[in-house]
Amino acid sequence: MFEIKLDYIIAKYNKISENPDDSSEDDISHKIIDKFLIYLGYDEDNFHYEGITNSKKFYDILIDCPNNNKLIVEVKRINHVFTDKDKAQLSGYINDKKAEWGILTNGNEYLLMNNLISGINSSDSCCLKYELIKNYTTSSNMNDMILKYFSYKYIFEKKASRYFAEFQGFKVKSLSNSSKSSIKQYQSANYNFFEYITNSINYAVKIDDLTSRYLIEYFRFLLEQKKLKPVTIVNKYRYIKSFVDFLEKEDILNNKNDFTKITENSLMQQLNLTIENIVITPVTQKEITLLLDYQKNDTRNGLRNILITKLICYLALDINTLSNIKFDDLKFNKKSCSLIINNRTLPIPESMIDDFIKYKKQWEKDKVKIPYLFYTTYKEDSGKHRQIKTGTIHEIINQSFNKIESIEKSRRKHLTYSLLKASAIKYLYDNKFSLEEISAISGLNIDSILKYLDTKEINKRCANLNNHLLNNHPLSKLF
């Protein structure tokens, strides 16, 4: 048989798609899908069609692979839009055949499903998407890179597709409330790191190959190939580290988290890079007042946005903590109001109580059926309410600041949620709040808080450390 090329499969697909109503799932399977699977390295002699599962259902294609591995393929008609029901159907077939991997396809779109991602629904278990005819839901380069992770070699021999399955678990559990642009940044940084490791190792890769050694090698490779700014490297490091930290938290790593060996500073030293330390003035009270005045003019979401802004200023809240506040966390007494944050009941300033009372009435009037305090209404989805996304919170602060013409344009670009939170942390610290207290109210760990503080300010706080150490050490009698 002649060697099958991808262009040949694309031509076959284009011909069938000219008259999609004349093509059955069986036509697509034999004219396109079979060829595609052979191109990906699967042995045609091991293809089984229309077999029956233990639950008396019929799968489209089952491929027997060496070492008792199996791949289940579910074929839909051309132009079919995949549903959660389709994914549940394929997931059921995979479970019945005691397999791990499956592919759901309509001839153009290919979804790679892994049934062993812990703690997520079948509707979320598709970890990669490839498009034969590129519609650019991902970049063309990324789409081309992803293709090989559908292949026999990369799923069953190199086992590299497992990286993407674990990343899908991370995305569902840790990034579900993030903006699409933020998720794309996480994906790009991690996917390209997976690609580098897979290309660097000749044997089957493991989750524990996500090490600081390979990370340093990867960044050196990037710096040789591209002119990247140091801050870009730091951002990539943060995206990758977040994923590896998640693997540690979920007990997916067999060995200790190797990323604990490096910090941003040590990374920069090993790469011989320096980050230009640009000091940005904290958000001023005048600028915050201008922001609140601007938000008052928003008749639809102004009250919500004002409360979000004030809570950031009051408690320096981590964005995920802010998004996850429940309606029942808001408590009213006769003359006071409190909010439960991180299992701690915190008083609401008297000046904010009236706004919270109004917002509570608005929440109840809107008949919100989700448990979250801050929500978004989707008109295109029959007016349904959804938990406010972290990306929306960024927009509430960033875009509003950017529209206040009385603030210099050069200053506006720096006025963001991140700077507002950092400013609140600085003001709290300058007014003698301890790191532990700031951590307790903000939901941030102390390491994260320290990143927002000037070393000079910390040194000032420690001015009497030497005397304190000599005179007040609890174990001084031992020295």
Coordinates of N, CA and C in Angstrom, one line a residue, residues 145-328:
M145 N 1.7 21.0 15.9 CA 2.5 20.3 16.9 C 1.7 19.3 17.6
I146 N 0.4 19.6 17.9 CA -0.5 18.7 18.6 C -0.7 17.4 17.9
L147 N -0.7 17.4 16.6 CA -1.1 16.2 15.8 C -0.4 15.0 16.3
K148 N 0.9 15.0 16.5 CA 1.7 13.8 16.8 C 1.3 13.2 18.1
Y149 N 0.7 14.0 19.0 CA 0.3 13.4 20.3 C -1.0 12.6 20.2
F150 N -1.6 12.5 19.0 CA -2.7 11.5 18.7 C -2.1 10.2 18.2
S151 N -0.9 10.1 18.0 CA -0.3 9.0 17.3 C 0.0 7.8 18.2
Y152 N 0.2 6.6 17.6 CA 0.5 5.4 18.4 C 1.8 5.6 19.1
K153 N 2.8 6.2 18.5 CA 4.1 6.4 19.1 C 4.1 7.3 20.3
Y154 N 3.4 8.4 20.2 CA 3.4 9.4 21.4 C 2.4 9.0 22.5
I155 N 1.3 8.3 22.1 CA 0.4 7.8 23.2 C 1.0 6.6 23.9
F156 N 1.4 5.6 23.2 CA 1.7 4.3 23.8 C 3.2 4.0 23.9
E157 N 4.0 4.5 23.1 CA 5.5 4.3 23.2 C 6.1 5.4 24.0
K158 N 6.1 6.6 23.5 CA 6.7 7.7 24.3 C 5.9 8.1 25.5
K159 N 4.6 7.8 25.5 CA 3.7 8.1 26.6 C 3.6 9.6 26.9
A160 N 4.0 10.4 25.9 CA 4.0 11.9 26.1 C 2.7 12.5 26.2
S161 N 1.7 11.9 25.6 CA 0.3 12.5 25.6 C -0.2 12.6 27.0
R162 N 0.4 11.8 27.9 CA -0.1 11.8 29.3 C 0.1 13.2 29.9
Y163 N 1.1 14.0 29.5 CA 1.3 15.3 30.0 C 0.1 16.2 29.7
F164 N -0.5 16.0 28.5 CA -1.6 16.9 28.2 C -2.9 16.4 28.9
A165 N -3.0 15.1 29.2 CA -4.1 14.7 30.1 C -4.0 15.3 31.5
E166 N -2.8 15.3 32.1 CA -2.7 15.8 33.4 C -2.9 17.3 33.4
F167 N -2.5 18.0 32.3 CA -2.7 19.4 32.2 C -4.2 19.7 32.1
Q168 N -5.0 18.8 31.4 CA -6.4 19.0 31.4 C -7.0 19.0 32.8
G169 N -6.5 18.1 33.6 CA -7.0 18.1 35.0 C -6.7 19.4 35.7
F170 N -5.5 19.9 35.5 CA -5.1 21.2 36.1 C -6.0 22.3 35.5
K171 N -6.3 22.3 34.3 CA -7.1 23.4 33.7 C -8.5 23.4 34.3
V172 N -9.1 22.2 34.4 CA -10.5 22.0 34.9 C -10.5 22.4 36.4
K173 N -9.6 22.0 37.2 CA -9.6 22.2 38.6 C -9.1 23.5 39.1
S174 N -8.1 24.1 38.3 CA -7.4 25.3 38.8 C -7.7 26.5 37.9
L175 N -8.1 26.3 36.7 CA -8.2 27.5 35.7 C -9.6 27.7 35.2
S176 N -10.6 26.9 35.8 CA -11.9 27.0 35.2 C -12.5 28.4 35.3
N177 N -12.0 29.2 36.2 CA -12.6 30.6 36.4 C -11.7 31.6 35.8
S178 N -10.7 31.2 35.0 CA -9.7 32.1 34.4 C -10.3 32.5 33.0
S179 N -9.8 33.7 32.5 CA -10.2 34.1 31.2 C -9.6 33.2 30.1
K180 N -10.2 33.3 28.9 CA -9.6 32.4 27.8 C -8.2 32.8 27.5
S181 N -7.9 34.1 27.5 CA -6.6 34.6 27.1 C -5.6 34.1 28.2
S182 N -6.0 34.0 29.4 CA -5.1 33.5 30.5 C -4.8 32.0 30.3
I183 N -5.9 31.3 30.0 CA -5.7 29.8 29.8 C -4.8 29.6 28.6
K184 N -4.9 30.3 27.6 CA -4.1 30.2 26.4 C -2.6 30.4 26.8
Q185 N -2.3 31.3 27.7 CA -0.9 31.6 28.1 C -0.4 30.4 28.9
Y186 N -1.2 29.9 29.8 CA -0.8 28.7 30.5 C -0.6 27.5 29.5
Q187 N -1.5 27.3 28.6 CA -1.3 26.2 27.6 C -0.1 26.3 26.8
S188 N 0.1 27.5 26.3 CA 1.3 27.7 25.4 C 2.6 27.4 26.1
A189 N 2.7 28.0 27.3 CA 4.0 27.8 28.1 C 4.2 26.3 28.4
N190 N 3.2 25.6 28.9 CA 3.3 24.2 29.3 C 3.4 23.3 28.1
Y191 N 2.6 23.5 27.0 CA 2.6 22.6 25.9 C 4.0 22.6 25.2
N192 N 4.6 23.8 25.1 CA 5.9 23.9 24.5 C 7.0 23.3 25.4
F193 N 6.8 23.4 26.7 CA 7.7 22.7 27.6 C 7.6 21.2 27.4
F194 N 6.4 20.7 27.3 CA 6.2 19.2 27.1 C 6.8 18.8 25.8
E195 N 6.7 19.6 24.8 CA 7.3 19.3 23.5 C 8.8 19.2 23.6
Y196 N 9.4 20.2 24.3 CA 10.9 20.2 24.5 C 11.3 18.9 25.2
I197 N 10.7 18.6 26.3 CA 11.1 17.4 27.0 C 10.9 16.1 26.2
T198 N 9.8 16.0 25.5 CA 9.5 14.8 24.6 C 10.6 14.7 23.6
N199 N 11.0 15.8 23.0 CA 12.0 15.7 21.9 C 13.4 15.5 22.5
S200 N 13.6 15.8 23.8 CA 15.0 15.7 24.4 C 15.2 14.3 25.0
I201 N 14.2 13.5 25.2 CA 14.3 12.2 25.8 C 14.0 11.1 24.8
N202 N 14.9 10.1 24.7 CA 14.7 9.0 23.7 C 13.7 8.0 24.1
Y203 N 13.6 7.8 25.5 CA 12.7 6.7 26.0 C 11.4 7.3 26.4
A204 N 10.5 6.5 26.9 CA 9.2 6.9 27.3 C 9.3 8.0 28.4
V205 N 8.6 9.1 28.3 CA 8.7 10.1 29.3 C 7.8 9.9 30.5
K206 N 8.1 10.5 31.6 CA 7.4 10.4 32.8 C 6.9 11.8 33.3
I207 N 5.9 11.8 34.1 CA 5.5 13.0 34.8 C 6.7 13.6 35.6
D208 N 7.5 12.8 36.2 CA 8.6 13.2 37.0 C 9.8 13.8 36.2
D209 N 9.6 13.7 34.9 CA 10.7 14.4 34.0 C 10.4 15.9 33.9
L210 N 9.4 16.4 34.5 CA 9.1 17.8 34.6 C 10.0 18.4 35.7
T211 N 11.3 18.6 35.4 CA 12.2 19.0 36.4 C 12.8 20.4 36.1
S212 N 13.5 20.9 37.1 CA 14.2 22.2 37.0 C 15.3 22.1 36.0
R213 N 16.0 20.9 35.9 CA 17.1 20.8 35.0 C 16.6 20.9 33.5
Y214 N 15.5 20.3 33.2 CA 15.0 20.4 31.8 C 14.4 21.8 31.6
L215 N 13.9 22.4 32.7 CA 13.4 23.8 32.5 C 14.5 24.8 32.2
I216 N 15.6 24.7 32.9 CA 16.7 25.5 32.6 C 17.2 25.3 31.1
E217 N 17.4 24.0 30.8 CA 17.8 23.7 29.4 C 16.8 24.3 28.4
Y218 N 15.5 24.2 28.7 CA 14.5 24.7 27.8 C 14.6 26.2 27.6
F219 N 14.8 26.9 28.7 CA 14.9 28.3 28.6 C 16.2 28.8 27.9
R220 N 17.2 28.0 28.1 CA 18.5 28.3 27.3 C 18.3 28.1 25.8
F221 N 17.5 27.1 25.5 CA 17.2 26.8 24.1 C 16.4 27.9 23.5
L222 N 15.4 28.4 24.3 CA 14.5 29.5 23.8 C 15.3 30.8 23.6
L223 N 16.2 31.0 24.5 CA 17.0 32.3 24.4 C 18.0 32.2 23.3
E224 N 18.4 31.0 22.9 CA 19.3 30.9 21.7 C 18.5 31.1 20.4
Q225 N 17.2 30.7 20.4 CA 16.4 30.7 19.2 C 15.7 32.0 19.0
K226 N 15.3 32.7 20.1 CA 14.5 33.9 20.1 C 15.1 35.0 21.0
K227 N 14.7 36.2 20.7 CA 15.1 37.3 21.6 C 14.0 37.6 22.5
L228 N 14.0 36.8 23.6 CA 13.0 37.0 24.6 C 13.4 37.9 25.8
K229 N 12.5 38.7 26.2 CA 12.8 39.6 27.4 C 12.8 38.7 28.6
P230 N 13.6 39.1 29.6 CA 13.7 38.4 30.9 C 12.3 38.2 31.5
V231 N 11.5 39.2 31.4 CA 10.1 39.1 32.0 C 9.3 38.1 31.4
T232 N 9.5 37.8 30.1 CA 8.8 36.8 29.4 C 9.2 35.4 29.9
I233 N 10.5 35.2 30.2 CA 11.0 34.0 30.8 C 10.4 33.7 32.1
V234 N 10.3 34.8 32.9 CA 9.7 34.7 34.3 C 8.3 34.3 34.2
N235 N 7.5 34.9 33.3 CA 6.1 34.6 33.1 C 5.9 33.1 32.7
K236 N 6.7 32.6 31.8 CA 6.7 31.2 31.4 C 7.0 30.3 32.6
Y237 N 8.0 30.7 33.4 CA 8.3 29.9 34.6 C 7.1 29.8 35.5
R238 N 6.4 30.9 35.7 CA 5.3 30.9 36.6 C 4.2 30.0 36.1
Y239 N 3.9 30.1 34.8 CA 2.9 29.2 34.3 C 3.2 27.7 34.4
I240 N 4.5 27.4 34.2 CA 4.9 26.0 34.3 C 4.9 25.6 35.7
K241 N 5.5 26.4 36.6 CA 5.6 26.1 38.0 C 4.2 25.8 38.6
S242 N 3.2 26.6 38.2 CA 1.8 26.5 38.7 C 1.3 25.1 38.4
F243 N 1.6 24.6 37.2 CA 1.2 23.2 36.8 C 1.9 22.2 37.7
V244 N 3.2 22.3 37.8 CA 3.9 21.3 38.6 C 3.5 21.3 40.0
D245 N 3.3 22.5 40.6 CA 2.8 22.6 42.0 C 1.5 21.9 42.1
F246 N 0.6 22.0 41.1 CA -0.7 21.3 41.1 C -0.5 19.8 41.2
L247 N 0.4 19.3 40.4 CA 0.7 17.9 40.3 C 1.2 17.4 41.7
E248 N 2.0 18.2 42.4 CA 2.4 17.9 43.7 C 1.2 17.9 44.7
K249 N 0.4 18.9 44.6 CA -0.8 19.0 45.5 C -1.7 17.8 45.3
E250 N -1.9 17.3 44.1 CA -2.8 16.2 43.7 C -2.1 14.8 43.9
D251 N -0.9 14.8 44.4 CA -0.1 13.6 44.7 C 0.1 12.8 43.4
I252 N 0.3 13.5 42.3 CA 0.5 12.9 41.0 C 2.0 12.7 40.7
L253 N 2.8 13.5 41.4 CA 4.3 13.3 41.3 C 4.7 12.2 42.1
N254 N 5.6 11.3 41.6 CA 6.2 10.2 42.4 C 7.3 10.7 43.3
N255 N 8.1 11.7 42.8 CA 9.2 12.2 43.5 C 8.8 13.6 44.1
K256 N 9.7 14.2 44.9 CA 9.5 15.5 45.4 C 9.4 16.5 44.3
N257 N 8.6 17.5 44.4 CA 8.5 18.6 43.5 C 9.9 19.3 43.3
D258 N 10.5 19.0 42.1 CA 11.9 19.5 41.9 C 11.9 21.0 41.7
F259 N 10.8 21.6 41.5 CA 10.7 23.1 41.2 C 11.0 23.9 42.5
T260 N 11.0 23.2 43.7 CA 11.3 23.9 44.9 C 12.8 24.2 45.0
K261 N 13.6 23.7 44.1 CA 15.0 24.0 44.1 C 15.3 25.4 43.5
I262 N 14.4 25.9 42.7 CA 14.7 27.2 42.1 C 13.6 28.3 42.4
T263 N 14.1 29.5 42.4 CA 13.2 30.7 42.6 C 13.4 31.5 41.3
E264 N 12.6 32.6 41.2 CA 12.7 33.5 40.1 C 14.1 34.1 40.0
N265 N 14.6 34.5 41.2 CA 16.0 35.1 41.2 C 17.1 34.1 40.8
S266 N 17.0 32.9 41.4 CA 18.0 31.9 41.0 C 17.9 31.5 39.5
L267 N 16.7 31.5 39.0 CA 16.5 31.2 37.6 C 17.2 32.3 36.7
M268 N 17.0 33.5 37.1 CA 17.6 34.6 36.4 C 19.2 34.5 36.4
Q269 N 19.7 34.1 37.6 CA 21.1 34.0 37.8 C 21.7 32.9 36.9
Q270 N 21.0 31.8 36.9 CA 21.5 30.6 36.1 C 21.4 30.9 34.6
L271 N 20.5 31.8 34.2 CA 20.4 32.2 32.8 C 21.1 33.4 32.4
N272 N 21.8 34.0 33.4 CA 22.6 35.2 33.2 C 21.7 36.4 32.7
L273 N 20.5 36.5 33.3 CA 19.6 37.5 33.0 C 19.3 38.4 34.2
T274 N 18.9 39.6 33.9 CA 18.5 40.6 34.9 C 17.2 41.2 34.5
I275 N 16.3 41.4 35.4 CA 15.1 42.1 35.1 C 15.2 43.5 35.6
E276 N 14.9 44.4 34.6 CA 15.0 45.8 34.9 C 13.9 46.2 36.0
N277 N 14.3 46.7 37.1 CA 13.5 46.9 38.2 C 12.8 48.3 38.1
I278 N 11.6 48.3 37.5 CA 10.9 49.6 37.2 C 9.9 49.8 38.4
V279 N 10.1 50.8 39.2 CA 9.3 51.1 40.3 C 8.0 51.8 39.8
I280 N 6.9 51.2 40.0 CA 5.6 51.9 39.6 C 4.9 52.4 40.9
T281 N 4.6 53.6 40.9 CA 3.9 54.3 42.0 C 2.6 53.6 42.3
P282 N 2.4 53.2 43.6 CA 1.1 52.6 44.0 C -0.1 53.4 43.6
V283 N -1.2 52.8 43.4 CA -2.5 53.5 43.1 C -2.8 54.5 44.3
T284 N -3.1 55.7 44.0 CA -3.3 56.7 45.0 C -4.8 56.7 45.4
Q285 N -5.1 57.3 46.5 CA -6.5 57.5 47.0 C -7.3 58.3 46.0
K286 N -6.6 59.3 45.4 CA -7.3 60.1 44.4 C -7.7 59.2 43.2
E287 N -6.8 58.4 42.7 CA -7.1 57.5 41.6 C -8.2 56.5 41.9
I288 N -8.2 56.0 43.1 CA -9.2 55.1 43.5 C -10.6 55.8 43.5
T289 N -10.6 57.0 44.0 CA -11.8 57.8 44.1 C -12.4 58.0 42.6
L290 N -11.5 58.4 41.7 CA -11.9 58.5 40.3 C -12.4 57.3 39.7
L291 N -11.9 56.1 40.1 CA -12.4 54.8 39.6 C -13.8 54.6 40.2
L292 N -14.0 54.8 41.4 CA -15.3 54.6 42.0 C -16.3 55.5 41.5
D293 N -16.0 56.8 41.2 CA -16.9 57.7 40.6 C -17.3 57.3 39.2
Y294 N -16.3 56.7 38.4 CA -16.5 56.2 37.1 C -17.5 55.1 37.1
Q295 N -17.3 54.2 38.1 CA -18.1 53.0 38.2 C -19.6 53.3 38.6
K296 N -19.8 54.4 39.3 CA -21.2 54.8 39.7 C -22.0 55.1 38.4
N297 N -21.4 55.4 37.3 CA -22.2 55.7 36.1 C -22.6 54.5 35.4
D298 N -22.2 53.3 35.8 CA -22.6 52.1 35.1 C -23.9 51.6 35.8
T299 N -25.0 51.8 35.1 CA -26.3 51.5 35.7 C -26.6 50.0 35.8
R300 N -25.9 49.2 35.1 CA -26.1 47.8 35.1 C -25.3 47.0 36.1
N301 N -24.0 47.3 36.2 CA -23.1 46.5 37.1 C -22.4 47.4 38.0
G302 N -22.7 48.7 38.1 CA -21.9 49.7 38.9 C -21.8 49.3 40.3
L303 N -22.9 48.9 40.9 CA -22.9 48.5 42.4 C -22.0 47.3 42.6
R304 N -22.1 46.3 41.8 CA -21.2 45.2 41.9 C -19.8 45.6 41.8
N305 N -19.5 46.3 40.8 CA -18.1 46.7 40.5 C -17.5 47.6 41.6
I306 N -18.3 48.5 42.2 CA -17.9 49.3 43.3 C -17.5 48.4 44.5
L307 N -18.3 47.4 44.8 CA -18.1 46.6 45.9 C -16.8 45.7 45.7
I308 N -16.6 45.3 44.5 CA -15.4 44.5 44.2 C -14.2 45.4 44.4
T309 N -14.2 46.6 43.8 CA -13.1 47.5 44.0 C -12.8 47.8 45.4
K310 N -13.8 48.1 46.2 CA -13.6 48.4 47.6 C -13.1 47.2 48.4
L311 N -13.5 46.0 48.1 CA -13.0 44.8 48.8 C -11.5 44.6 48.4
I312 N -11.1 44.9 47.2 CA -9.7 44.8 46.8 C -8.9 45.7 47.7
C313 N -9.4 47.0 47.8 CA -8.7 48.0 48.5 C -8.7 47.7 50.0
Y314 N -9.8 47.1 50.5 CA -9.9 46.9 52.0 C -9.1 45.7 52.4
L315 N -9.2 44.6 51.6 CA -8.6 43.3 52.1 C -7.5 42.8 51.2
A316 N -7.1 43.5 50.1 CA -6.1 43.1 49.2 C -6.4 41.7 48.7
L317 N -7.6 41.4 48.3 CA -8.1 40.0 48.1 C -7.4 39.4 46.9
D318 N -7.0 38.2 47.0 CA -6.6 37.3 45.9 C -7.8 37.2 45.0
I319 N -7.5 37.2 43.7 CA -8.6 37.3 42.7 C -9.5 36.0 42.7
N320 N -8.9 34.9 43.0 CA -9.7 33.6 43.1 C -10.6 33.7 44.4
T321 N -10.0 34.2 45.5 CA -10.8 34.3 46.7 C -12.0 35.2 46.5
L322 N -11.7 36.3 45.8 CA -12.8 37.3 45.5 C -13.9 36.7 44.6
S323 N -13.5 35.9 43.6 CA -14.5 35.3 42.7 C -15.3 34.2 43.5
N324 N -14.7 33.6 44.5 CA -15.4 32.4 45.1 C -16.2 32.8 46.4
I325 N -16.3 34.1 46.7 CA -17.1 34.5 47.8 C -18.6 34.0 47.6
K326 N -19.2 33.4 48.6 CA -20.5 32.9 48.5 C -21.5 34.0 49.0
F327 N -22.7 33.9 48.5 CA -23.8 34.9 49.0 C -24.0 34.7 50.5
D328 N -23.9 33.4 50.9 CA -24.1 33.1 52.4 C -23.0 33.5 53.2

